[in-house]
Amino acid sequence: MNIRYALFGLTILTGFVFAVYQGWAQRPVSAQDAPPNMLRADFQSDYILMVAEAYGTDGDAQRAISQLGFLATDGEPYNPYGMASDALKFGEENGYSSRDLDLLLALQSGLLSFDPNFATAEP
Amino acid sequence: MIRTPERKPPLYLITGLVFGLVLGLVLAWLVWPVRVSSVGPSSLSGEDKEQYRLMVALAYAASGDMGRAQARLGLLGDADPVRALTSQAQTALANSATQREARALAGLAAELGSMLSSQQATLEAVNTPGSAEVGSPVDTAGEGARYSLESQQLICGAASDAPEVRVYLFNAENLPEAGVRMQLQSSEDQAELTTGNHPSEGPGYAEAEITPGEVYTLSIQDTEMMGAIQAAACQTAEGEPAWGSWQLIFHAIP
């Protein structure tokens, strides 16, 4: 009888371990409709580079700040200057071209001179 | 008579396994699902994808870098990126506050659509033997020509390259010859070339883009040298279909 209980417990444990492995490692819940602040660091930096490219043409810092709010958590304050600085650092460490680094630098400078106050992401 | 004990299937083991599986999956998927901390743009919601797509279009409007725009749009995982851009442009067009955005989206949609159509045409040309066979240029230099053709070759560059005619001229001393005027002419198109306008390729170099489907003749200093020049499809080293460029090398006749 004791052996039967032990075997019963062992099969439960086996099933449990297998299911947890499947559920976490093999078939995790999909990340659909993820918020933008969960984008991988390189995608976030590329998004900021896009903002910098647009800013390089129109020079509109207010628009750039609003566009950077995309990467912020809804309703939370965010620091556009810090975002541009982070992207610049990421670009320097990951071999962005000098043209791209110049664009990010221009965005960073533009944000500093425009308004150092933090913005708030629209909920 | 001896009765052998009846062997029952170990149902309790199957029950235990199923119980463990259900418990594990509930835990892994519902109670403590994996926290996704870094996703790609394809995992964004529809609204966020629109903002990402808009930034791609605005960045393209600023830089004109189609390769980069295409790569960025690819991250969104749209089945038809041109349709997604067009549809978003139409929505933006309806709002007077987003006309700039609408123009950027529509511009990228048009350019991308045109590029994809061209790539498709090239793909068909490369993959359908005989459907668009293009011969090599023909040496038509007659008497009085100052130059003779030394070699002609179809160069296959990148898939995004436009078809071109690239001419290298050398004088009788085998030195690149700058400032020589040439004409590239078809029934619909005409281009003037002068060697030396592309210093990075050397003083004896000149190039001109050609239109697929057109048949061109090349004249050097008003003397016809080559005929039947047409854009020809080829495959890049990576196996992608592309338009090749005709490289023509001429030497002056001593």
mmCIF file of C-alpha atoms in Angstrom:
data_model
loop_
_atom_site.group_PDB
_atom_site.id
_atom_site.type_symbol
_atom_site.label_atom_id
_atom_site.label_comp_id
_atom_site.label_asym_id
_atom_site.label_seq_id
_atom_site.Cartn_x
_atom_site.Cartn_y
_atom_site.Cartn_z
ATOM 1 C CA MET A 1 0.000 0.000 0.000
ATOM 2 C CA ASN A 2 2.810 2.390 0.876
ATOM 3 C CA ILE A 3 4.458 1.728 -2.437
ATOM 4 C CA ARG A 4 1.233 2.559 -4.237
ATOM 5 C CA TYR A 5 1.003 5.919 -2.445
ATOM 6 C CA ALA A 6 4.637 6.635 -3.209
ATOM 7 C CA LEU A 7 4.147 5.810 -6.902
ATOM 8 C CA PHE A 8 0.993 7.938 -6.988
ATOM 9 C CA GLY A 9 2.915 10.892 -5.522
ATOM 10 C CA LEU A 10 5.759 10.338 -7.951
ATOM 11 C CA THR A 11 3.470 10.445 -11.006
ATOM 12 C CA ILE A 12 1.856 13.661 -9.738
ATOM 13 C CA LEU A 13 5.300 15.171 -9.333
ATOM 14 C CA THR A 14 6.391 13.988 -12.784
ATOM 15 C CA GLY A 15 3.290 15.458 -14.410
ATOM 16 C CA PHE A 16 3.700 18.680 -12.484
ATOM 17 C CA VAL A 17 7.353 19.153 -13.424
ATOM 18 C CA PHE A 18 6.664 18.331 -17.080
ATOM 19 C CA ALA A 19 3.710 20.745 -17.220
ATOM 20 C CA VAL A 20 5.609 23.584 -15.556
ATOM 21 C CA TYR A 21 8.508 23.101 -17.974
ATOM 22 C CA GLN A 22 6.106 23.147 -20.909
ATOM 23 C CA GLY A 23 4.193 26.126 -19.566
ATOM 24 C CA TRP A 24 7.211 28.286 -18.781
ATOM 25 C CA ALA A 25 9.904 27.240 -21.190
ATOM 26 C CA GLN A 26 8.320 25.556 -24.192
ATOM 27 C CA ARG A 27 4.905 27.121 -24.572
ATOM 28 C CA PRO A 28 4.804 30.284 -22.489
ATOM 29 C CA VAL A 29 1.785 32.539 -22.597
ATOM 30 C CA SER A 30 2.211 34.724 -25.693
ATOM 31 C CA ALA A 31 3.199 38.343 -25.214
ATOM 32 C CA GLN A 32 0.501 39.778 -27.447
ATOM 33 C CA ASP A 33 -0.591 43.378 -26.855
ATOM 34 C CA ALA A 34 2.537 44.049 -24.826
ATOM 35 C CA PRO A 35 3.010 47.710 -23.834
ATOM 36 C CA PRO A 36 5.786 49.592 -25.704
ATOM 37 C CA ASN A 37 7.875 49.978 -22.535
ATOM 38 C CA MET A 38 8.404 46.202 -22.701
ATOM 39 C CA LEU A 39 10.134 46.443 -26.067
ATOM 40 C CA ARG A 40 13.649 45.027 -26.062
ATOM 41 C CA ALA A 41 16.388 47.592 -25.483
ATOM 42 C CA ASP A 42 17.571 47.575 -29.113
ATOM 43 C CA PHE A 43 14.024 48.151 -30.405
ATOM 44 C CA GLN A 44 13.534 50.986 -27.911
ATOM 45 C CA SER A 45 16.794 52.574 -29.050
ATOM 46 C CA ASP A 46 15.797 52.194 -32.691
ATOM 47 C CA TYR A 47 12.467 53.856 -31.952
ATOM 48 C CA ILE A 48 14.303 56.764 -30.319
ATOM 49 C CA LEU A 49 16.549 56.910 -33.380
ATOM 50 C CA MET A 50 13.426 57.261 -35.532
ATOM 51 C CA VAL A 51 12.312 60.141 -33.319
ATOM 52 C CA ALA A 52 15.796 61.636 -33.747
ATOM 53 C CA GLU A 53 15.607 61.259 -37.534
ATOM 54 C CA ALA A 54 12.261 63.073 -37.631
ATOM 55 C CA TYR A 55 13.540 65.704 -35.183
ATOM 56 C CA GLY A 56 16.579 66.224 -37.424
ATOM 57 C CA THR A 57 14.215 67.389 -40.158
ATOM 58 C CA ASP A 58 11.564 69.400 -38.321
ATOM 59 C CA GLY A 59 13.465 70.463 -35.176
ATOM 60 C CA ASP A 60 10.204 70.232 -33.228
ATOM 61 C CA ALA A 61 11.234 69.303 -29.667
ATOM 62 C CA GLN A 62 7.662 69.301 -28.354
ATOM 63 C CA ARG A 63 6.683 66.770 -30.997
ATOM 64 C CA ALA A 64 9.757 64.651 -30.198
ATOM 65 C CA ILE A 65 8.870 64.656 -26.491
ATOM 66 C CA SER A 66 5.357 63.535 -27.324
ATOM 67 C CA GLN A 67 6.685 60.777 -29.593
ATOM 68 C CA LEU A 68 9.054 59.569 -26.876
ATOM 69 C CA GLY A 69 6.075 59.257 -24.529
ATOM 70 C CA PHE A 70 5.210 56.128 -26.538
ATOM 71 C CA LEU A 71 7.934 54.292 -24.622
ATOM 72 C CA ALA A 72 6.798 55.503 -21.207
ATOM 73 C CA THR A 73 4.436 53.784 -18.822
ATOM 74 C CA ASP A 74 0.920 55.213 -19.096
ATOM 75 C CA GLY A 75 0.304 57.995 -16.622
ATOM 76 C CA GLU A 76 3.852 57.906 -15.292
ATOM 77 C CA PRO A 77 6.309 60.795 -15.619
ATOM 78 C CA TYR A 78 9.109 60.180 -18.076
ATOM 79 C CA ASN A 79 12.350 61.861 -18.874
ATOM 80 C CA PRO A 80 12.743 62.430 -22.643
ATOM 81 C CA TYR A 81 16.290 63.717 -22.186
ATOM 82 C CA GLY A 82 17.184 60.557 -20.250
ATOM 83 C CA MET A 83 15.645 58.412 -22.992
ATOM 84 C CA ALA A 84 17.720 60.129 -25.665
ATOM 85 C CA SER A 85 20.814 59.784 -23.476
ATOM 86 C CA ASP A 86 20.163 56.066 -22.971
ATOM 87 C CA ALA A 87 19.695 55.540 -26.708
ATOM 88 C CA LEU A 88 22.902 57.460 -27.408
ATOM 89 C CA LYS A 89 24.795 55.305 -24.925
ATOM 90 C CA PHE A 90 23.273 52.161 -26.422
ATOM 91 C CA GLY A 91 24.234 53.347 -29.906
ATOM 92 C CA GLU A 92 27.809 54.041 -28.879
ATOM 93 C CA GLU A 93 28.121 50.602 -27.311
ATOM 94 C CA ASN A 94 26.493 48.776 -30.212
ATOM 95 C CA GLY A 95 28.179 50.278 -33.239
ATOM 96 C CA TYR A 96 25.591 52.754 -34.541
ATOM 97 C CA SER A 97 26.902 54.779 -37.474
ATOM 98 C CA SER A 98 28.338 58.221 -36.776
ATOM 99 C CA ARG A 99 25.391 59.759 -38.630
ATOM 100 C CA ASP A 100 22.911 58.016 -36.322
ATOM 101 C CA LEU A 101 24.915 59.011 -33.256
ATOM 102 C CA ASP A 102 24.926 62.624 -34.479
ATOM 103 C CA LEU A 103 21.146 62.511 -34.846
ATOM 104 C CA LEU A 104 20.733 61.136 -31.324
ATOM 105 C CA LEU A 105 23.137 63.727 -29.987
ATOM 106 C CA ALA A 106 21.175 66.498 -31.690
ATOM 107 C CA LEU A 107 17.951 65.139 -30.189
ATOM 108 C CA GLN A 108 19.527 64.937 -26.753
ATOM 109 C CA SER A 109 20.783 68.521 -27.010
ATOM 110 C CA GLY A 110 17.443 69.737 -28.349
ATOM 111 C CA LEU A 111 15.546 68.162 -25.475
ATOM 112 C CA LEU A 112 17.887 69.640 -22.892
ATOM 113 C CA SER A 113 17.590 73.133 -24.265
ATOM 114 C CA PHE A 114 13.842 72.895 -24.784
ATOM 115 C CA ASP A 115 12.508 71.801 -21.407
ATOM 116 C CA PRO A 116 14.358 69.870 -18.731
ATOM 117 C CA ASN A 117 11.149 69.059 -16.874
ATOM 118 C CA PHE A 118 9.835 65.549 -17.051
ATOM 119 C CA ALA A 119 6.828 64.920 -19.195
ATOM 120 C CA THR A 120 3.899 62.686 -18.343
ATOM 121 C CA ALA A 121 2.751 59.871 -20.558
ATOM 122 C CA GLU A 122 -0.883 60.097 -21.597
ATOM 123 C CA PRO A 123 -2.891 57.270 -20.037
ATOM 124 C CA MET B 1 -7.806 -25.438 -9.125
ATOM 125 C CA ILE B 2 -5.481 -22.542 -8.568
ATOM 126 C CA ARG B 3 -6.788 -19.064 -9.413
ATOM 127 C CA THR B 4 -4.237 -16.522 -10.582
ATOM 128 C CA PRO B 5 -4.861 -13.080 -9.091
ATOM 129 C CA GLU B 6 -6.395 -10.635 -11.639
ATOM 130 C CA ARG B 7 -3.944 -7.870 -12.631
ATOM 131 C CA LYS B 8 -5.635 -4.468 -12.640
ATOM 132 C CA PRO B 9 -4.212 -1.674 -14.834
ATOM 133 C CA PRO B 10 -2.457 0.947 -12.698
ATOM 134 C CA LEU B 11 -5.147 3.566 -13.163
ATOM 135 C CA TYR B 12 -4.013 5.467 -10.103
ATOM 136 C CA LEU B 13 -0.691 6.205 -11.880
ATOM 137 C CA ILE B 14 -2.457 7.711 -14.891
ATOM 138 C CA THR B 15 -4.721 9.695 -12.582
ATOM 139 C CA GLY B 16 -1.674 11.028 -10.732
ATOM 140 C CA LEU B 17 0.066 12.009 -13.964
ATOM 141 C CA VAL B 18 -2.993 13.860 -15.284
ATOM 142 C CA PHE B 19 -3.479 15.573 -11.936
ATOM 143 C CA GLY B 20 0.148 16.704 -11.927
ATOM 144 C CA LEU B 21 -0.067 17.947 -15.527
ATOM 145 C CA VAL B 22 -3.220 19.977 -14.871
ATOM 146 C CA LEU B 23 -1.805 21.442 -11.680
ATOM 147 C CA GLY B 24 1.477 22.356 -13.413
ATOM 148 C CA LEU B 25 -0.214 24.012 -16.396
ATOM 149 C CA VAL B 26 -2.599 26.010 -14.207
ATOM 150 C CA LEU B 27 0.388 27.241 -12.251
ATOM 151 C CA ALA B 28 2.555 27.993 -15.312
ATOM 152 C CA TRP B 29 -0.094 29.643 -17.464
ATOM 153 C CA LEU B 30 -2.525 31.221 -15.031
ATOM 154 C CA VAL B 31 -1.083 31.690 -11.556
ATOM 155 C CA TRP B 32 2.538 32.531 -12.330
ATOM 156 C CA PRO B 33 2.841 33.019 -16.099
ATOM 157 C CA VAL B 34 6.254 33.920 -17.490
ATOM 158 C CA ARG B 35 6.833 37.638 -17.180
ATOM 159 C CA VAL B 36 7.778 38.860 -20.644
ATOM 160 C CA SER B 37 10.222 41.705 -20.194
ATOM 161 C CA SER B 38 11.543 42.225 -23.693
ATOM 162 C CA VAL B 39 9.369 41.828 -26.748
ATOM 163 C CA GLY B 40 9.579 42.815 -30.396
ATOM 164 C CA PRO B 41 7.341 45.340 -32.167
ATOM 165 C CA SER B 42 5.197 42.498 -33.548
ATOM 166 C CA SER B 43 3.921 41.888 -29.996
ATOM 167 C CA LEU B 44 2.541 45.419 -29.615
ATOM 168 C CA SER B 45 -1.177 46.136 -29.660
ATOM 169 C CA GLY B 46 -2.778 47.388 -32.878
ATOM 170 C CA GLU B 47 -2.778 50.996 -31.690
ATOM 171 C CA ASP B 48 0.870 50.870 -30.630
ATOM 172 C CA LYS B 49 1.803 49.251 -33.924
ATOM 173 C CA GLU B 50 0.218 52.226 -35.669
ATOM 174 C CA GLN B 51 2.405 54.629 -33.703
ATOM 175 C CA TYR B 52 5.494 52.533 -34.483
ATOM 176 C CA ARG B 53 4.525 52.417 -38.183
ATOM 177 C CA LEU B 54 4.016 56.174 -38.186
ATOM 178 C CA MET B 55 7.500 56.731 -36.753
ATOM 179 C CA VAL B 56 8.954 54.468 -39.439
ATOM 180 C CA ALA B 57 7.238 56.633 -42.061
ATOM 181 C CA LEU B 58 8.352 59.922 -40.479
ATOM 182 C CA ALA B 59 11.920 58.646 -40.183
ATOM 183 C CA TYR B 60 11.818 57.531 -43.830
ATOM 184 C CA ALA B 61 10.488 60.937 -44.880
ATOM 185 C CA ALA B 62 13.512 62.452 -43.117
ATOM 186 C CA SER B 63 16.240 60.055 -44.246
ATOM 187 C CA GLY B 64 14.948 58.458 -47.456
ATOM 188 C CA ASP B 65 16.541 55.194 -46.375
ATOM 189 C CA MET B 66 14.197 52.584 -47.855
ATOM 190 C CA GLY B 67 16.254 49.586 -46.711
ATOM 191 C CA ARG B 68 16.026 50.697 -43.128
ATOM 192 C CA ALA B 69 12.321 51.542 -43.390
ATOM 193 C CA GLN B 70 11.598 48.135 -44.898
ATOM 194 C CA ALA B 71 13.542 46.364 -42.144
ATOM 195 C CA ARG B 72 11.685 48.323 -39.483
ATOM 196 C CA LEU B 73 8.292 47.590 -41.033
ATOM 197 C CA GLY B 74 9.266 43.927 -41.170
ATOM 198 C CA LEU B 75 9.522 43.926 -37.377
ATOM 199 C CA LEU B 76 5.803 44.668 -37.115
ATOM 200 C CA GLY B 77 4.968 41.390 -38.845
ATOM 201 C CA ASP B 78 2.298 42.888 -41.119
ATOM 202 C CA ALA B 79 1.115 40.445 -43.769
ATOM 203 C CA ASP B 80 0.919 43.311 -46.277
ATOM 204 C CA PRO B 81 2.968 46.331 -45.122
ATOM 205 C CA VAL B 82 1.883 48.483 -48.083
ATOM 206 C CA ARG B 83 -1.788 47.927 -47.320
ATOM 207 C CA ALA B 84 -1.223 48.624 -43.611
ATOM 208 C CA LEU B 85 0.535 51.900 -44.471
ATOM 209 C CA THR B 86 -2.131 52.923 -46.990
ATOM 210 C CA SER B 87 -4.960 52.173 -44.612
ATOM 211 C CA GLN B 88 -3.298 54.142 -41.815
ATOM 212 C CA ALA B 89 -2.589 57.027 -44.211
ATOM 213 C CA GLN B 90 -6.259 57.189 -45.170
ATOM 214 C CA THR B 91 -7.270 57.337 -41.510
ATOM 215 C CA ALA B 92 -4.728 60.088 -40.856
ATOM 216 C CA LEU B 93 -5.878 61.975 -43.938
ATOM 217 C CA ALA B 94 -9.377 62.255 -42.512
ATOM 218 C CA ASN B 95 -8.042 64.318 -39.610
ATOM 219 C CA SER B 96 -6.806 67.811 -40.404
ATOM 220 C CA ALA B 97 -4.325 67.667 -37.494
ATOM 221 C CA THR B 98 -2.450 64.714 -38.959
ATOM 222 C CA GLN B 99 -1.886 65.755 -42.577
ATOM 223 C CA ARG B 100 1.895 65.621 -42.194
ATOM 224 C CA GLU B 101 1.647 62.094 -40.846
ATOM 225 C CA ALA B 102 -0.733 61.115 -43.655
ATOM 226 C CA ARG B 103 1.730 62.401 -46.257
ATOM 227 C CA ALA B 104 4.616 60.497 -44.660
ATOM 228 C CA LEU B 105 2.602 57.265 -44.478
ATOM 229 C CA ALA B 106 1.286 57.599 -48.032
ATOM 230 C CA GLY B 107 4.757 58.481 -49.343
ATOM 231 C CA LEU B 108 6.318 55.412 -47.782
ATOM 232 C CA ALA B 109 3.432 53.220 -48.986
ATOM 233 C CA ALA B 110 3.902 54.456 -52.554
ATOM 234 C CA GLU B 111 7.692 54.049 -52.546
ATOM 235 C CA LEU B 112 7.568 50.647 -50.898
ATOM 236 C CA GLY B 113 4.819 49.445 -53.245
ATOM 237 C CA SER B 114 6.808 50.575 -56.243
ATOM 238 C CA MET B 115 9.975 48.918 -54.977
ATOM 239 C CA LEU B 116 8.213 45.639 -54.212
ATOM 240 C CA SER B 117 6.611 45.613 -57.675
ATOM 241 C CA SER B 118 10.007 46.151 -59.246
ATOM 242 C CA GLN B 119 11.500 43.347 -57.153
ATOM 243 C CA GLN B 120 8.622 41.079 -58.156
ATOM 244 C CA ALA B 121 9.216 41.861 -61.829
ATOM 245 C CA THR B 122 12.907 41.096 -61.373
ATOM 246 C CA LEU B 123 12.089 37.885 -59.562
ATOM 247 C CA GLU B 124 9.865 36.792 -62.437
ATOM 248 C CA ALA B 125 12.551 37.734 -64.928
ATOM 249 C CA VAL B 126 15.124 35.670 -63.067
ATOM 250 C CA ASN B 127 12.936 32.714 -62.209
ATOM 251 C CA THR B 128 11.027 32.304 -65.460
ATOM 252 C CA PRO B 129 13.485 31.131 -68.101
ATOM 253 C CA GLY B 130 12.770 32.637 -71.480
ATOM 254 C CA SER B 131 10.103 35.041 -70.200
ATOM 255 C CA ALA B 132 12.369 38.046 -70.323
ATOM 256 C CA GLU B 133 15.497 36.931 -72.040
ATOM 257 C CA VAL B 134 17.849 39.807 -72.530
ATOM 258 C CA GLY B 135 20.841 39.550 -74.804
ATOM 259 C CA SER B 136 24.194 41.136 -74.225
ATOM 260 C CA PRO B 137 25.054 44.524 -75.703
ATOM 261 C CA VAL B 138 26.354 44.326 -79.251
ATOM 262 C CA ASP B 139 29.523 46.046 -80.476
ATOM 263 C CA THR B 140 28.356 48.275 -83.321
ATOM 264 C CA ALA B 141 31.447 50.427 -83.701
ATOM 265 C CA GLY B 142 32.074 51.201 -87.317
ATOM 266 C CA GLU B 143 34.865 52.864 -89.200
ATOM 267 C CA GLY B 144 36.118 56.075 -87.687
ATOM 268 C CA ALA B 145 35.544 54.959 -84.110
ATOM 269 C CA ARG B 146 38.208 56.266 -81.745
ATOM 270 C CA TYR B 147 37.660 53.489 -79.187
ATOM 271 C CA SER B 148 37.308 49.744 -79.223
ATOM 272 C CA LEU B 149 35.459 47.570 -76.741
ATOM 273 C CA GLU B 150 37.833 45.580 -74.581
ATOM 274 C CA SER B 151 35.320 43.805 -72.348
ATOM 275 C CA GLN B 152 31.701 43.752 -71.303
ATOM 276 C CA GLN B 153 30.331 42.134 -68.184
ATOM 277 C CA LEU B 154 27.064 42.037 -66.260
ATOM 278 C CA ILE B 155 27.812 43.015 -62.656
ATOM 279 C CA CYS B 156 25.337 41.869 -60.019
ATOM 280 C CA GLY B 157 25.363 44.133 -56.977
ATOM 281 C CA ALA B 158 22.713 44.484 -54.292
ATOM 282 C CA ALA B 159 19.065 43.553 -54.786
ATOM 283 C CA SER B 160 18.048 47.190 -54.314
ATOM 284 C CA ASP B 161 20.422 48.515 -57.024
ATOM 285 C CA ALA B 162 18.921 50.058 -60.140
ATOM 286 C CA PRO B 163 20.174 48.773 -63.515
ATOM 287 C CA GLU B 164 22.998 50.896 -64.914
ATOM 288 C CA VAL B 165 25.518 51.170 -67.706
ATOM 289 C CA ARG B 166 29.006 51.721 -66.307
ATOM 290 C CA VAL B 167 31.681 52.780 -68.744
ATOM 291 C CA TYR B 168 35.437 52.861 -68.194
ATOM 292 C CA LEU B 169 37.500 54.676 -70.847
ATOM 293 C CA PHE B 170 41.250 54.388 -71.261
ATOM 294 C CA ASN B 171 43.442 56.321 -73.663
ATOM 295 C CA ALA B 172 46.104 54.848 -75.928
ATOM 296 C CA GLU B 173 48.610 54.967 -73.063
ATOM 297 C CA ASN B 174 46.273 52.796 -71.002
ATOM 298 C CA LEU B 175 45.443 55.667 -68.641
ATOM 299 C CA PRO B 176 41.869 56.569 -67.579
ATOM 300 C CA GLU B 177 40.566 59.324 -69.830
ATOM 301 C CA ALA B 178 38.515 62.077 -68.213
ATOM 302 C CA GLY B 179 36.147 64.552 -69.844
ATOM 303 C CA VAL B 180 34.949 62.326 -72.671
ATOM 304 C CA ARG B 181 31.336 62.931 -73.628
ATOM 305 C CA MET B 182 28.967 60.017 -74.303
ATOM 306 C CA GLN B 183 25.287 59.565 -75.103
ATOM 307 C CA LEU B 184 23.051 56.746 -73.990
ATOM 308 C CA GLN B 185 19.882 56.757 -76.043
ATOM 309 C CA SER B 186 16.665 54.778 -76.379
ATOM 310 C CA SER B 187 13.385 55.556 -78.097
ATOM 311 C CA GLU B 188 12.032 56.974 -74.823
ATOM 312 C CA ASP B 189 15.095 58.098 -72.957
ATOM 313 C CA GLN B 190 18.353 59.932 -73.445
ATOM 314 C CA ALA B 191 21.238 60.550 -71.065
ATOM 315 C CA GLU B 192 24.493 62.447 -71.420
ATOM 316 C CA LEU B 193 27.520 60.971 -69.667
ATOM 317 C CA THR B 194 30.947 62.464 -69.135
ATOM 318 C CA THR B 195 33.855 60.507 -67.748
ATOM 319 C CA GLY B 196 35.284 61.823 -64.507
ATOM 320 C CA ASN B 197 32.005 62.835 -62.886
ATOM 321 C CA HIS B 198 32.381 60.049 -60.316
ATOM 322 C CA PRO B 199 35.893 60.602 -58.916
ATOM 323 C CA SER B 200 35.599 57.701 -56.507
ATOM 324 C CA GLU B 201 35.541 55.314 -59.502
ATOM 325 C CA GLY B 202 38.418 56.996 -61.284
ATOM 326 C CA PRO B 203 38.727 59.751 -63.888
ATOM 327 C CA GLY B 204 37.795 57.508 -66.813
ATOM 328 C CA TYR B 205 34.475 56.360 -65.357
ATOM 329 C CA ALA B 206 30.906 57.328 -66.222
ATOM 330 C CA GLU B 207 27.563 55.769 -65.412
ATOM 331 C CA ALA B 208 23.888 56.152 -66.202
ATOM 332 C CA GLU B 209 20.765 54.419 -65.024
ATOM 333 C CA ILE B 210 18.706 52.541 -67.602
ATOM 334 C CA THR B 211 15.018 51.660 -67.631
ATOM 335 C CA PRO B 212 14.049 47.968 -67.777
ATOM 336 C CA GLY B 213 12.402 47.157 -71.090
ATOM 337 C CA GLU B 214 14.138 49.956 -73.009
ATOM 338 C CA VAL B 215 16.812 49.188 -75.611
ATOM 339 C CA TYR B 216 19.707 51.646 -75.621
ATOM 340 C CA THR B 217 22.603 52.565 -77.878
ATOM 341 C CA LEU B 218 25.831 54.047 -76.547
ATOM 342 C CA SER B 219 27.751 56.643 -78.516
ATOM 343 C CA ILE B 220 31.158 57.994 -77.596
ATOM 344 C CA GLN B 221 31.846 61.466 -78.934
ATOM 345 C CA ASP B 222 28.908 61.142 -81.348
ATOM 346 C CA THR B 223 30.104 57.823 -82.754
ATOM 347 C CA GLU B 224 27.854 54.863 -82.069
ATOM 348 C CA MET B 225 29.778 52.157 -80.233
ATOM 349 C CA MET B 226 27.281 49.718 -78.704
ATOM 350 C CA GLY B 227 23.700 48.684 -79.407
ATOM 351 C CA ALA B 228 21.052 46.414 -77.889
ATOM 352 C CA ILE B 229 21.900 47.499 -74.346
ATOM 353 C CA GLN B 230 19.084 46.401 -72.042
ATOM 354 C CA ALA B 231 18.582 46.037 -68.315
ATOM 355 C CA ALA B 232 19.252 42.408 -67.439
ATOM 356 C CA ALA B 233 18.242 40.499 -64.333
ATOM 357 C CA CYS B 234 20.691 38.471 -62.300
ATOM 358 C CA GLN B 235 21.050 36.864 -58.897
ATOM 359 C CA THR B 236 23.166 38.325 -56.126
ATOM 360 C CA ALA B 237 25.678 36.259 -54.157
ATOM 361 C CA GLU B 238 22.925 35.768 -51.577
ATOM 362 C CA GLY B 239 20.630 34.331 -54.252
ATOM 363 C CA GLU B 240 18.309 37.329 -54.353
ATOM 364 C CA PRO B 241 16.983 38.570 -57.698
ATOM 365 C CA ALA B 242 18.455 41.895 -58.773
ATOM 366 C CA TRP B 243 19.032 44.155 -61.735
ATOM 367 C CA GLY B 244 22.554 43.833 -63.027
ATOM 368 C CA SER B 245 24.696 46.652 -64.402
ATOM 369 C CA TRP B 246 26.557 46.436 -67.687
ATOM 370 C CA GLN B 247 30.234 47.229 -67.227
ATOM 371 C CA LEU B 248 31.798 48.262 -70.532
ATOM 372 C CA ILE B 249 35.529 48.912 -70.869
ATOM 373 C CA PHE B 250 36.837 50.798 -73.896
ATOM 374 C CA HIS B 251 40.368 51.561 -75.008
ATOM 375 C CA ALA B 252 41.364 54.294 -77.397
ATOM 376 C CA ILE B 253 42.634 53.015 -80.729
ATOM 377 C CA PRO B 254 46.235 54.192 -81.131
#
